[in-house]
Amino acid sequence: MKTVGKEEEKRAGITFDPEILNLLKNFGEIELEDVEIELGDLEFWFQPGAVAAPPRVLAPPKVKPTTILEAPFTFPIATYPGQIAEVKLGATKGKGGTRGKSIVIGGEKSPAFYTFENPTPHPPVISFDVFDVKVPLAKAVKMHVKDVLEDPAAWAKLSVDKFGADMITLHLVSIDPLNPTPSTPKEAAKTVENVLQAVDVPLIIGGCGDPKKDLEVFERVTEVAEGERLLISTVTLDMDIERAAKAIKEHGHVALAFTPMDLNQARQLNRRLFEFIPKDQIVMDTTTAALGYGLDYAYTIMERARLAGLMGDPELQQPMSSGTTNAWAAREAWQEMAPEWGPRELRGPIWETVTALTLLLAGVDLFMMMHPAAVKTLKDVIEGLTGKGRGEPKKIANWITSRI
Amino acid sequence: MTEREVKRGGVRELSPIDVYMLLPKTNCKECGEENCMAFATKVVNREVVIMQCPPLLKKEYEKAYKQLSEMLKPAIMEVTIDTGDRAVNVGGKLVMYRHEFTYFNPTAIAIDVTDEMSDDELLGRLKKTEGFKYGYIGQELKLNMIAVRSTSDDVEKFKFAVKKVVENTSLPLILCSFSPTVLESGLVAASKRRPLIYAATKDNWKDMAELALMYDCPLAVFAPNDLNLLRSLVKTLKEYGVKDLVLDPGTFPNEGLTDTINNFTMIRRAACKRDDELLGYPLIGTPIVAWAESEGAPEVSAWNEAYIASMLITRYADILIMHSTEGWALLPNVILRQNIYTDPRKPVAVEPGIRTFGKPDEKSPVMMTTNFALTYYTVASDIESAGLNSYLLVVDSEGIAVDSAVAGRKLTAEKVAEAIKESKIEEKVKHKKLIIPGKAARLSGEIEELSGWEVMVGPRDSSGIPKFLQEKWK
């Protein structure tokens, strides 16, 4: 492997930001020459000893076909008794909020991107993470947002204007009771208002993970942002579900139901929420683990949830969200490694990308992400999977002879 | 649609009794199991193969053996490339979704070389491919094959290049050319290696079929974005007598991704769910096409290739041909492959309890982690490589990593307090200080309350343990 020294890593970092974004955008297409394959009459002859494996004895001898035998392909179409709920995030001015547009997710009638069967009703969307206090970030992420780390409103604006965020996730980490001076529900609500004013995309509001404090904050935030159709992240089984659900319902928001990689718990939480909130106001998150750190579990739980929902399980028919940023918990994403593993400025974002793509194929509708290049790639792929483009045989017909 | 004579038992429906009924039922223990029923259970779980029952191989059980083979036949044929110790098996899948059973034969990743590369470049790429190793939860992740492409379309050049590859690597080969004459020159040079022939097309299928039969090699079928043609070619080649096939419906980057993913998915569904034998073969993907489509920095081509590869690992590819040898592009893919091909029936967890490192004494530190295998191995290797004498308390988090386990209440203060008690660590050390992972900081107060131990919040990543102990452990 080529050794990448400090200097090169630095260079790779500079190359990567922001040039690779342009590079990822600007494919030039090389027209492959349409080479005719010469097929002469073939004569087969053996030199004794040249061929090791003896010709296979065919029994019984068959009449070898001389032309292609037609065996048409039948599309293996299935129908499903169930459908995933459609959930609208963000409310526009006419609809009680102040957002520039609403985003609808879900509505699937087939497994993810089985477009031979049904079109993807709404392309999955991506929300950028913004934190309300300084948090430890991987170097590869930090370099893109270093100027706005202490200003969530500016951070949100940068993510929308420069990186094309469909949505913003505002993580209210500062409310954590473990902090020396945790911010109050009132202070947190103020931050939410600031971000609402800075950008006009739909918002996700994240708590700190403490079920009591989160609920206090959510009650305040849902009230001050009345009608905005925020996605409240997250409602958990150990929370006072009734109180949380009522606040969300009363003020016109959406619940993000989080469970730890357990379909029964996912069902249980949805069941509880259904007592208070209609289906079109619930999104579910069954937990995302990083590539190499349990992604297989996360993938399979999501795939099973989606298939079960389509097969008619009413408790698993909610659109799915993924905290894809968890990919950065993998050491391979952020750590410096031996030179043969390349600069972490590339390793980190490809880690987030592969984690996201794997879950995209399991059926995730909403991704919470961090790195601009990972987001750009995911958007391109979603476009490729939902667009009208076709696989042009001509373009790859001669891949064998292409000189790379 | 199906051309199968005997209905194959679906994985889920197949019961040990079905297998047991066809076994000799003598409980001879020659297979190493206690009795035939135990053997049958393992057969159904795909933990042993029927060949491991010696009596079954005798003439008198020939019929039962055949019936069992048919019953246990995977939806996707298993194809062997190369021979002996070098051989790699591809396909052999029983199910479409991994949760339905488990996936066998992880996607084989091939790196390409061409017949126009300089000696240095060619040998360098072989060396890089063979030398690629990554240690991950007690396994060594590797690359698997070499694809030799004839970019010259020249018989002599290809023969020479294949000869050089054969002499310098023991990795199984894929020989790539659409020209049968060029391809044959490679087959002559790679005798004894049973390479995969790539590929038969609508134009050359007859000559390629002859080559596959004459040299007894598996044959790939290339029908880009034309499943009617692909299926027809399979039928034709099968009639021709070629048994081992690998299917390539084409890998299209960018706007062609939708067709790529649809084709791979439809083929796998037809084979697994509709019993379509003509499509029940391993699939080959070629993320290498990303290099022809993008110009500019090689990082961008490698990036595109890497993410296409990852999607095809998830969506059913059994072989991938790639060009980049960059660690950052390959690492996520070999790890994803490992993840997707783990047995979902078995949790990736280690036994909870106390572990000792080095020669700890009554003053040595006591640290804590979860029983998720990867977490445990990572922490253990960090402690070992720093040569620290210490105890590590492995708490049962149901095989979940620290942060997810804390969030999902799989790792709680109660569990930690209980683990301290059960481990009898209090008899081994004279202090009552527990170092917990930084990602479990939230639990510190409660652990102190419930266990009576003083909690020290350690680093967020175990690589920080040596430094932490040096500074904080007095």
XYZ file of N, CA, C and O in Angstrom, chain B residues 139-307:
676
model
N -10.823 -12.342 14.082
C -10.720 -12.874 12.712
C -9.758 -12.034 11.904
O -9.484 -10.900 12.250
N -9.280 -12.620 10.789
C -8.453 -11.837 9.884
C -9.252 -11.591 8.606
O -9.626 -12.541 7.916
N -9.545 -10.327 8.336
C -10.325 -9.999 7.140
C -9.376 -9.845 5.962
O -8.359 -9.162 6.070
N -9.719 -10.469 4.850
C -8.808 -10.504 3.700
C -9.529 -10.265 2.379
O -10.754 -10.339 2.309
N -8.732 -10.057 1.332
C -9.257 -10.033 -0.026
C -9.100 -11.451 -0.582
O -8.307 -12.234 -0.060
N -9.846 -11.778 -1.651
C -9.955 -13.193 -1.976
C -9.485 -13.658 -3.338
O -9.150 -14.811 -3.514
N -9.518 -12.739 -4.337
C -9.256 -13.229 -5.687
C -8.510 -12.180 -6.516
O -8.419 -11.025 -6.133
N -7.999 -12.637 -7.672
C -7.402 -11.722 -8.642
C -8.177 -11.862 -9.947
O -8.415 -12.978 -10.420
N -8.583 -10.726 -10.515
C -9.237 -10.727 -11.827
C -8.210 -10.229 -12.846
O -7.709 -9.118 -12.716
N -7.912 -11.058 -13.825
C -6.959 -10.633 -14.859
C -7.759 -10.193 -16.076
O -8.489 -10.987 -16.673
N -7.642 -8.916 -16.430
C -8.379 -8.376 -17.576
C -7.472 -8.279 -18.782
O -6.332 -7.820 -18.679
N -7.974 -8.686 -19.939
C -7.214 -8.440 -21.154
C -7.653 -7.103 -21.732
O -8.676 -7.002 -22.395
N -6.851 -6.082 -21.473
C -7.145 -4.782 -22.068
C -6.540 -4.704 -23.470
O -6.906 -3.881 -24.281
N -5.575 -5.610 -23.723
C -4.871 -5.577 -25.018
C -5.658 -6.312 -26.103
O -5.517 -6.019 -27.278
N -6.494 -7.287 -25.681
C -7.165 -8.172 -26.623
C -6.156 -8.959 -27.458
O -6.415 -9.322 -28.593
N -5.006 -9.209 -26.879
C -3.928 -9.874 -27.599
C -3.638 -11.222 -26.938
O -3.417 -11.292 -25.729
N -3.671 -12.281 -27.726
C -3.531 -13.644 -27.215
C -2.236 -13.815 -26.435
O -2.226 -14.323 -25.309
N -1.147 -13.392 -27.009
C 0.157 -13.609 -26.385
C 0.303 -12.812 -25.085
O 0.803 -13.309 -24.081
N -0.131 -11.567 -25.150
C -0.009 -10.713 -23.965
C -0.820 -11.277 -22.803
O -0.386 -11.254 -21.655
N -2.017 -11.766 -23.112
C -2.871 -12.269 -22.049
C -2.270 -13.532 -21.429
O -2.189 -13.690 -20.213
N -1.785 -14.399 -22.324
C -1.191 -15.648 -21.863
C -0.012 -15.358 -20.931
O 0.135 -15.945 -19.859
N 0.779 -14.411 -21.356
C 1.971 -14.045 -20.587
C 1.586 -13.472 -19.217
O 2.165 -13.830 -18.187
N 0.586 -12.598 -19.233
C 0.162 -11.976 -17.976
C -0.422 -13.011 -17.019
O -0.110 -13.025 -15.823
N -1.269 -13.890 -17.537
C -1.887 -14.909 -16.677
C -0.803 -15.808 -16.094
O -0.828 -16.156 -14.909
N 0.196 -16.129 -16.937
C 1.298 -16.982 -16.477
C 2.001 -16.321 -15.300
O 2.296 -16.941 -14.275
N 2.236 -15.033 -15.444
C 2.928 -14.297 -14.382
C 2.085 -14.278 -13.094
O 2.602 -14.426 -11.993
N 0.798 -14.099 -13.274
C -0.091 -14.068 -12.104
C -0.091 -15.437 -11.413
O 0.044 -15.535 -10.192
N -0.200 -16.482 -12.211
C -0.247 -17.839 -11.652
C 1.034 -18.134 -10.878
O 1.011 -18.739 -9.802
N 2.154 -17.683 -11.420
C 3.435 -17.949 -10.758
C 3.596 -17.159 -9.464
O 4.395 -17.511 -8.607
N 2.864 -16.064 -9.339
C 3.113 -15.174 -8.205
C 2.012 -15.046 -7.175
O 2.144 -14.292 -6.221
N 0.921 -15.769 -7.399
C -0.104 -15.716 -6.349
C -0.820 -17.042 -6.240
O -0.934 -17.787 -7.223
N -1.297 -17.317 -5.048
C -2.092 -18.531 -4.870
C -3.568 -18.164 -4.741
O -4.387 -19.003 -4.411
N -3.912 -16.897 -4.991
C -5.322 -16.514 -4.931
C -6.058 -17.055 -6.160
O -5.495 -17.102 -7.259
N -7.305 -17.459 -5.985
C -8.104 -17.921 -7.128
C -8.290 -16.804 -8.160
O -8.249 -15.625 -7.809
N -8.497 -17.217 -9.423
C -8.489 -16.239 -10.511
C -9.831 -16.114 -11.233
O -10.600 -17.064 -11.317
N -10.030 -14.909 -11.765
C -11.097 -14.678 -12.737
C -10.386 -14.207 -14.003
O -9.590 -13.259 -13.944
N -10.605 -14.875 -15.121
C -9.980 -14.439 -16.373
C -11.028 -13.691 -17.180
O -12.108 -14.221 -17.457
N -10.697 -12.435 -17.519
C -11.695 -11.585 -18.154
C -11.339 -11.217 -19.588
O -10.343 -10.518 -19.829
N -12.135 -11.674 -20.523
C -12.056 -11.233 -21.913
C -13.322 -11.714 -22.607
O -13.842 -12.784 -22.285
N -13.817 -10.904 -23.542
C -14.982 -11.351 -24.300
C -14.555 -12.115 -25.549
O -15.371 -12.617 -26.294
N -13.253 -12.172 -25.786
C -12.757 -12.905 -26.943
C -12.373 -14.325 -26.544
O -11.478 -14.523 -25.719
N -13.047 -15.319 -27.084
C -12.750 -16.705 -26.697
C -11.290 -17.104 -26.974
O -10.723 -17.866 -26.199
N -10.713 -16.601 -28.046
C -9.324 -16.998 -28.343
C -8.384 -16.421 -27.303
O -7.472 -17.102 -26.828
N -8.611 -15.170 -26.960
C -7.771 -14.551 -25.924
C -7.979 -15.306 -24.611
O -7.018 -15.672 -23.923
N -9.232 -15.564 -24.294
C -9.509 -16.217 -23.023
C -8.876 -17.600 -22.951
O -8.323 -18.003 -21.928
N -8.895 -18.312 -24.073
C -8.319 -19.659 -24.034
C -6.823 -19.621 -23.747
O -6.289 -20.473 -23.039
N -6.164 -18.615 -24.276
C -4.722 -18.530 -24.013
C -4.476 -18.380 -22.513
O -3.506 -18.903 -21.977
N -5.382 -17.689 -21.843
C -5.268 -17.556 -20.393
C -5.546 -18.873 -19.686
O -4.886 -19.224 -18.711
N -6.521 -19.612 -20.200
C -6.863 -20.898 -19.584
C -5.704 -21.877 -19.684
O -5.441 -22.652 -18.766
N -5.004 -21.813 -20.804
C -3.849 -22.692 -20.980
C -2.782 -22.338 -19.939
O -2.199 -23.213 -19.304
N -2.594 -21.029 -19.734
C -1.581 -20.589 -18.761
C -2.000 -20.865 -17.327
O -1.161 -20.975 -16.435
N -3.309 -20.973 -17.115
C -3.796 -21.170 -15.738
C -4.339 -22.574 -15.546
O -5.253 -22.803 -14.768
N -3.771 -23.534 -16.254
C -4.223 -24.911 -16.083
C -4.002 -25.290 -14.623
O -3.143 -24.733 -13.959
N -4.760 -26.187 -14.141
C -4.738 -26.628 -12.736
C -5.371 -25.618 -11.782
O -5.479 -25.883 -10.595
N -5.754 -24.426 -12.263
C -6.257 -23.429 -11.322
C -7.771 -23.254 -11.374
O -8.333 -22.523 -10.572
N -8.414 -23.876 -12.301
C -9.874 -23.777 -12.426
C -10.391 -22.345 -12.179
O -11.162 -22.071 -11.252
N -9.949 -21.409 -13.030
C -10.400 -20.029 -12.860
C -11.856 -19.860 -13.299
O -12.393 -20.709 -14.006
N -12.456 -18.745 -12.877
C -13.779 -18.378 -13.378
C -13.586 -17.705 -14.732
O -12.788 -16.771 -14.855
N -14.304 -18.181 -15.726
C -14.225 -17.572 -17.060
C -15.232 -16.422 -17.120
O -16.421 -16.611 -16.860
N -14.755 -15.226 -17.452
C -15.640 -14.066 -17.577
C -15.473 -13.503 -18.980
O -14.397 -13.027 -19.286
N -16.407 -13.511 -19.840
C -17.770 -13.967 -19.629
C -18.400 -14.383 -20.945
O -17.999 -13.930 -22.010
N -19.456 -15.216 -20.811
C -20.272 -15.554 -21.971
C -21.265 -14.430 -22.209
O -21.828 -13.886 -21.263
N -21.450 -14.060 -23.473
C -22.414 -13.016 -23.843
C -23.318 -13.564 -24.939
O -23.142 -14.716 -25.371
N -24.225 -12.736 -25.417
C -25.122 -13.210 -26.469
C -24.344 -13.510 -27.754
O -24.792 -14.262 -28.595
N -23.164 -12.927 -27.886
C -22.385 -13.115 -29.106
C -21.414 -14.291 -29.054
O -21.135 -14.917 -30.052
N -20.846 -14.534 -27.875
C -19.761 -15.520 -27.819
C -20.110 -16.786 -27.031
O -19.249 -17.594 -26.725
N -21.368 -16.920 -26.613
C -21.734 -17.948 -25.625
C -21.311 -19.355 -26.010
O -20.894 -20.137 -25.161
N -21.388 -19.666 -27.304
C -21.112 -21.032 -27.732
C -19.636 -21.371 -27.520
O -19.288 -22.422 -26.979
N -18.790 -20.442 -27.928
C -17.349 -20.681 -27.788
C -16.953 -20.696 -26.321
O -16.111 -21.494 -25.900
N -17.560 -19.821 -25.537
C -17.247 -19.795 -24.107
C -17.722 -21.086 -23.435
O -17.074 -21.611 -22.543
N -18.861 -21.585 -23.877
C -19.376 -22.839 -23.314
C -18.399 -23.975 -23.610
O -18.106 -24.803 -22.747
N -17.884 -23.994 -24.831
C -16.900 -25.030 -25.188
C -15.676 -24.935 -24.282
O -15.161 -25.944 -23.800
N -15.229 -23.718 -24.048
C -14.060 -23.528 -23.181
C -14.353 -24.019 -21.768
O -13.545 -24.715 -21.152
N -15.531 -23.656 -21.261
C -15.889 -24.045 -19.896
C -15.912 -25.564 -19.768
O -15.451 -26.128 -18.769
N -16.424 -26.237 -20.801
C -16.499 -27.696 -20.753
C -15.117 -28.323 -20.898
O -14.734 -29.218 -20.152
N -14.370 -27.815 -21.839
C -13.072 -28.421 -22.133
C -12.085 -28.266 -20.986
O -11.306 -29.145 -20.701
N -12.151 -27.085 -20.339
C -11.189 -26.837 -19.252
C -11.818 -27.047 -17.877
O -11.195 -26.778 -16.865
N -13.062 -27.503 -17.879
C -13.791 -27.748 -16.643
C -13.732 -26.542 -15.701
O -13.255 -26.622 -14.563
N -14.182 -25.413 -16.202
C -14.152 -24.188 -15.395
C -15.557 -23.615 -15.243
O -16.392 -23.788 -16.122
N -15.799 -22.906 -14.126
C -17.067 -22.186 -14.010
C -17.103 -21.016 -14.996
O -16.053 -20.490 -15.374
N -18.310 -20.644 -15.392
C -18.464 -19.627 -16.438
C -19.423 -18.520 -15.989
O -20.521 -18.795 -15.520
N -18.968 -17.279 -16.140
C -19.845 -16.147 -15.844
C -20.643 -15.788 -17.094
O -20.153 -15.927 -18.210
N -21.886 -15.332 -16.882
C -22.762 -14.945 -17.993
C -23.052 -13.457 -17.855
O -23.544 -13.005 -16.823
N -22.738 -12.698 -18.888
C -22.885 -11.242 -18.848
C -24.006 -10.817 -19.781
O -23.904 -10.983 -21.002
N -25.069 -10.273 -19.205
C -26.192 -9.764 -20.009
C -26.629 -8.452 -19.382
O -27.579 -8.413 -18.609
N -25.917 -7.368 -19.704
C -26.171 -6.108 -19.001
C -27.597 -5.598 -19.177
O -28.025 -5.343 -20.290
N -28.272 -5.494 -18.037
C -29.632 -4.956 -17.963
C -30.606 -5.646 -18.906
O -31.474 -5.005 -19.492
N -30.458 -6.943 -19.059
C -31.369 -7.694 -19.921
C -31.617 -9.066 -19.287
O -30.924 -10.041 -19.570
N -32.604 -9.112 -18.409
C -32.836 -10.350 -17.664
C -33.458 -11.449 -18.527
O -33.291 -12.628 -18.241
N -34.162 -11.054 -19.584
C -34.651 -12.072 -20.520
C -33.483 -12.790 -21.164
O -33.450 -14.009 -21.263
N -32.526 -11.999 -21.601
C -31.344 -12.578 -22.240
C -30.552 -13.412 -21.229
O -30.104 -14.521 -21.527
N -30.407 -12.872 -20.032
C -29.628 -13.573 -19.011
C -30.223 -14.958 -18.742
O -29.536 -15.974 -18.753
N -31.531 -14.973 -18.537
C -32.193 -16.235 -18.224
C -32.130 -17.196 -19.418
O -31.916 -18.388 -19.259
N -32.261 -16.638 -20.619
C -32.191 -17.474 -21.824
C -30.792 -18.061 -21.981
O -30.630 -19.236 -22.328
N -29.790 -17.227 -21.727
C -28.419 -17.723 -21.838
C -28.152 -18.840 -20.824
O -27.490 -19.830 -21.138
N -28.689 -18.666 -19.625
C -28.499 -19.703 -18.607
C -29.111 -21.013 -19.071
O -28.497 -22.071 -19.012
N -30.324 -20.922 -19.567
C -31.007 -22.132 -20.052
C -30.179 -22.797 -21.157
O -29.977 -24.006 -21.166
N -29.693 -21.973 -22.063
C -28.932 -22.481 -23.196
C -27.629 -23.149 -22.731
O -27.291 -24.251 -23.153
N -26.929 -22.452 -21.841
C -25.636 -22.979 -21.381
C -25.830 -24.247 -20.558
O -25.021 -25.174 -20.615
N -26.913 -24.274 -19.817
C -27.216 -25.467 -19.027
C -27.472 -26.655 -19.965
O -26.959 -27.751 -19.754
N -28.248 -26.396 -20.994
C -28.513 -27.429 -21.994
C -27.212 -27.868 -22.664
O -27.051 -29.015 -23.034
N -26.341 -26.932 -22.817
C -25.061 -27.195 -23.478
C -24.189 -28.095 -22.612
O -23.224 -28.686 -23.070
N -24.511 -28.142 -21.316
C -23.760 -29.013 -20.422
C -22.901 -28.277 -19.402
O -22.190 -28.894 -18.617
N -22.951 -26.944 -19.419
C -22.153 -26.192 -18.445
C -22.930 -26.130 -17.133
O -24.073 -25.671 -17.103
N -22.311 -26.636 -16.079
C -23.051 -26.722 -14.806
C -22.835 -25.513 -13.914
O -23.756 -24.998 -13.306
N -21.573 -25.085 -13.793
C -21.240 -24.027 -12.835
C -21.291 -22.656 -13.494
O -20.401 -22.285 -14.249
N -22.337 -21.914 -13.170
C -22.500 -20.586 -13.780
C -22.513 -19.510 -12.702
O -22.839 -19.762 -11.545
N -22.129 -18.308 -13.104
C -22.177 -17.128 -12.240
C -22.841 -16.042 -13.082
O -22.520 -15.909 -14.264
N -23.777 -15.290 -12.496
C -24.559 -14.343 -13.300
C -24.140 -12.891 -13.097
O -23.964 -12.449 -11.973
N -24.026 -12.172 -14.214
C -23.738 -10.736 -14.149
C -24.799 -9.960 -14.917
O -24.754 -9.885 -16.144
N -25.765 -9.373 -14.196
C -26.782 -8.559 -14.863
C -26.303 -7.134 -15.122
O -27.059 -6.295 -15.606
N -25.037 -6.853 -14.802
C -24.473 -5.521 -15.046
C -24.500 -4.652 -13.812
O -25.486 -4.622 -13.081
N -23.386 -3.967 -13.565
C -23.316 -2.997 -12.473
C -23.238 -1.614 -13.103
O -22.281 -1.311 -13.815
N -24.281 -0.814 -12.883
C -24.335 0.521 -13.479
C -24.235 1.578 -12.395
O -25.034 1.558 -11.460
N -23.271 2.473 -12.497
C -23.182 3.523 -11.483
C -24.200 4.642 -11.739
O -24.923 4.611 -12.739
N -24.210 5.602 -10.813
C -25.012 6.826 -10.960
C -26.476 6.576 -11.298
O -27.156 5.886 -10.572
N -26.915 7.123 -12.445
C -28.342 7.037 -12.770
C -28.764 5.592 -13.076
O -29.944 5.303 -13.138
N -27.798 4.703 -13.244
C -28.140 3.307 -13.509
C -28.295 2.473 -12.248
O -28.607 1.291 -12.312
N -28.084 3.099 -11.087
C -28.151 2.354 -9.824
C -29.484 1.655 -9.612
O -29.545 0.542 -9.095
N -30.565 2.328 -10.031
C -31.877 1.743 -9.817
C -32.016 0.406 -10.549
O -32.508 -0.574 -10.003
N -31.542 0.348 -11.804
C -31.587 -0.923 -12.535
C -30.664 -1.955 -11.886
O -30.997 -3.132 -11.800
N -29.489 -1.507 -11.466
C -28.539 -2.429 -10.848
C -29.162 -3.114 -9.635
O -29.169 -4.344 -9.528
N -29.677 -2.295 -8.724
C -30.225 -2.843 -7.484
C -31.491 -3.663 -7.768
O -31.686 -4.734 -7.203
N -32.318 -3.188 -8.675
C -33.511 -3.959 -9.041
C -33.154 -5.322 -9.618
O -33.750 -6.336 -9.263
N -32.189 -5.350 -10.520
C -31.836 -6.616 -11.160
C -31.279 -7.628 -10.159
O -31.677 -8.786 -10.149
N -30.361 -7.176 -9.321
C -29.801 -8.092 -8.319
C -30.914 -8.602 -7.398
O -30.962 -9.780 -7.050
N -31.804 -7.698 -7.017
C -32.871 -8.058 -6.084
C -33.877 -9.006 -6.735
O -34.284 -10.003 -6.141
N -34.256 -8.696 -7.975
C -35.240 -9.542 -8.657
C -34.707 -10.954 -8.897
O -35.417 -11.937 -8.723
N -33.431 -11.029 -9.277
C -32.838 -12.348 -9.531
C -32.836 -13.174 -8.247
O -33.238 -14.333 -8.219
N -32.433 -12.522 -7.150
C -32.355 -13.261 -5.888
C -33.748 -13.661 -5.393
O -33.950 -14.740 -4.878
N -34.701 -12.781 -5.603
C -36.057 -13.124 -5.179
C -36.620 -14.265 -6.017
O -37.239 -15.189 -5.488
N -36.397 -14.201 -7.329
C -36.899 -15.262 -8.208
C -36.321 -16.610 -7.772
O -37.022 -17.617 -7.735
N -35.034 -16.613 -7.431
C -34.376 -17.868 -7.057
C -34.834 -18.360 -5.685
O -35.100 -19.540 -5.501
N -34.890 -17.447 -4.713
C -35.181 -17.864 -3.335
C -36.662 -18.006 -3.051
O -37.066 -18.840 -2.254
N -37.468 -17.147 -3.653
C -38.890 -17.134 -3.306
C -39.773 -17.781 -4.362
O -40.917 -18.110 -4.092
N -39.267 -17.852 -5.606
C -40.106 -18.420 -6.670
C -39.514 -19.714 -7.208
O -39.960 -20.225 -8.214
N -38.446 -20.184 -6.549
C -37.850 -21.454 -6.946
C -37.387 -21.475 -8.403
O -37.431 -22.503 -9.050
N -36.994 -20.344 -8.938
C -36.557 -20.282 -10.332
C -35.118 -20.781 -10.441
O -34.169 -20.062 -10.163
N -34.997 -22.037 -10.852
C -33.660 -22.648 -10.902
C -32.727 -21.971 -11.885
O -31.517 -21.979 -11.700
N -33.286 -21.404 -12.947
C -32.424 -20.782 -13.961
C -31.742 -19.523 -13.421
O -30.801 -19.014 -14.010
N -32.233 -19.001 -12.306
C -31.580 -17.822 -11.748
C -30.931 -18.137 -10.394
O -30.426 -17.246 -9.718
N -30.924 -19.414 -10.033
C -30.344 -19.816 -8.748
C -28.843 -20.010 -8.802
O -28.330 -21.069 -8.445
N -28.152 -18.983 -9.260
C -26.685 -19.030 -9.350
C -26.083 -17.824 -8.625
O -26.750 -16.812 -8.431
N -24.794 -17.936 -8.270
C -24.134 -16.784 -7.637
C -24.148 -15.564 -8.557
O -24.167 -15.697 -9.785
N -24.132 -14.388 -7.946
C -24.139 -13.127 -8.697
C -22.777 -12.460 -8.613
O -22.147 -12.442 -7.556
N -22.349 -11.884 -9.723
C -21.083 -11.144 -9.711
C -21.355 -9.675 -10.028
O -22.112 -9.353 -10.949
N -20.783 -8.792 -9.224
C -20.917 -7.356 -9.442
C -19.557 -6.768 -9.807
O -18.518 -7.309 -9.432
N -19.589 -5.666 -10.541
C -18.336 -5.054 -10.986
C -18.286 -3.567 -10.627
O -18.383 -2.702 -11.508
N -18.095 -3.262 -9.339
C -17.991 -1.850 -8.939
C -16.842 -1.138 -9.657
O -16.818 0.090 -9.710
N -15.930 -1.886 -10.234
C -14.804 -1.324 -10.986
C -15.288 -0.385 -12.093
O -14.549 0.512 -12.512
N -16.541 -0.553 -12.559
C -17.057 0.332 -13.619
C -17.032 1.800 -13.190
O -17.026 2.694 -14.033
N -16.999 2.044 -11.880
C -16.956 3.436 -11.399
C -15.724 4.158 -11.919
O -15.728 5.379 -12.075
N -14.665 3.420 -12.210
C -13.417 4.043 -12.685
C -13.534 4.529 -14.115
O -12.873 5.490 -14.502
N -14.349 3.860 -14.911
C -14.494 4.288 -16.294
C -15.442 5.477 -16.400
O -15.371 6.257 -17.331
N -16.344 5.602 -15.403
C -17.356 6.647 -15.473
C -16.908 7.995 -14.937
O -17.451 9.009 -15.301
N -15.967 7.991 -14.000
C -15.598 9.289 -13.444
C -14.180 9.651 -13.856
O -13.297 8.808 -13.901
N -14.005 10.891 -14.134
C -12.650 11.337 -14.428
C -12.225 12.261 -13.299
O -13.029 12.685 -12.482
N -10.947 12.559 -13.270
C -10.490 13.428 -12.194
C -9.740 12.628 -11.151
O -9.129 11.613 -11.450
N -9.812 13.108 -9.921
C -9.002 12.531 -8.859
C -9.310 11.055 -8.648
O -10.478 10.667 -8.644
N -8.272 10.226 -8.483
C -8.515 8.801 -8.223
C -9.304 8.568 -6.939
O -10.020 7.583 -6.821
N -9.194 9.513 -5.987
C -9.959 9.361 -4.733
C -11.460 9.293 -5.019
O -12.196 8.589 -4.331
N -11.896 10.063 -6.037
C -13.321 10.091 -6.333
C -13.772 8.762 -6.937
O -14.812 8.219 -6.566
N -12.958 8.201 -7.848
C -13.306 6.901 -8.418
C -13.318 5.834 -7.343
O -14.216 4.993 -7.288
N -12.299 5.875 -6.474
C -12.210 4.878 -5.405
C -13.399 5.016 -4.456
O -13.959 4.026 -3.988
N -13.778 6.259 -4.194
C -14.931 6.545 -3.319
C -16.211 5.958 -3.917
O -16.967 5.255 -3.257
N -16.442 6.233 -5.218
C -17.646 5.733 -5.883
C -17.660 4.205 -5.933
O -18.676 3.566 -5.686
N -16.501 3.666 -6.265
C -16.389 2.209 -6.330
C -16.710 1.588 -4.972
O -17.435 0.598 -4.867
N -16.173 2.205 -3.914
C -16.349 1.655 -2.561
C -17.817 1.648 -2.157
O -18.317 0.671 -1.601
N -18.539 2.743 -2.459
C -19.913 2.749 -1.975
C -20.822 1.848 -2.814
O -21.754 1.239 -2.291
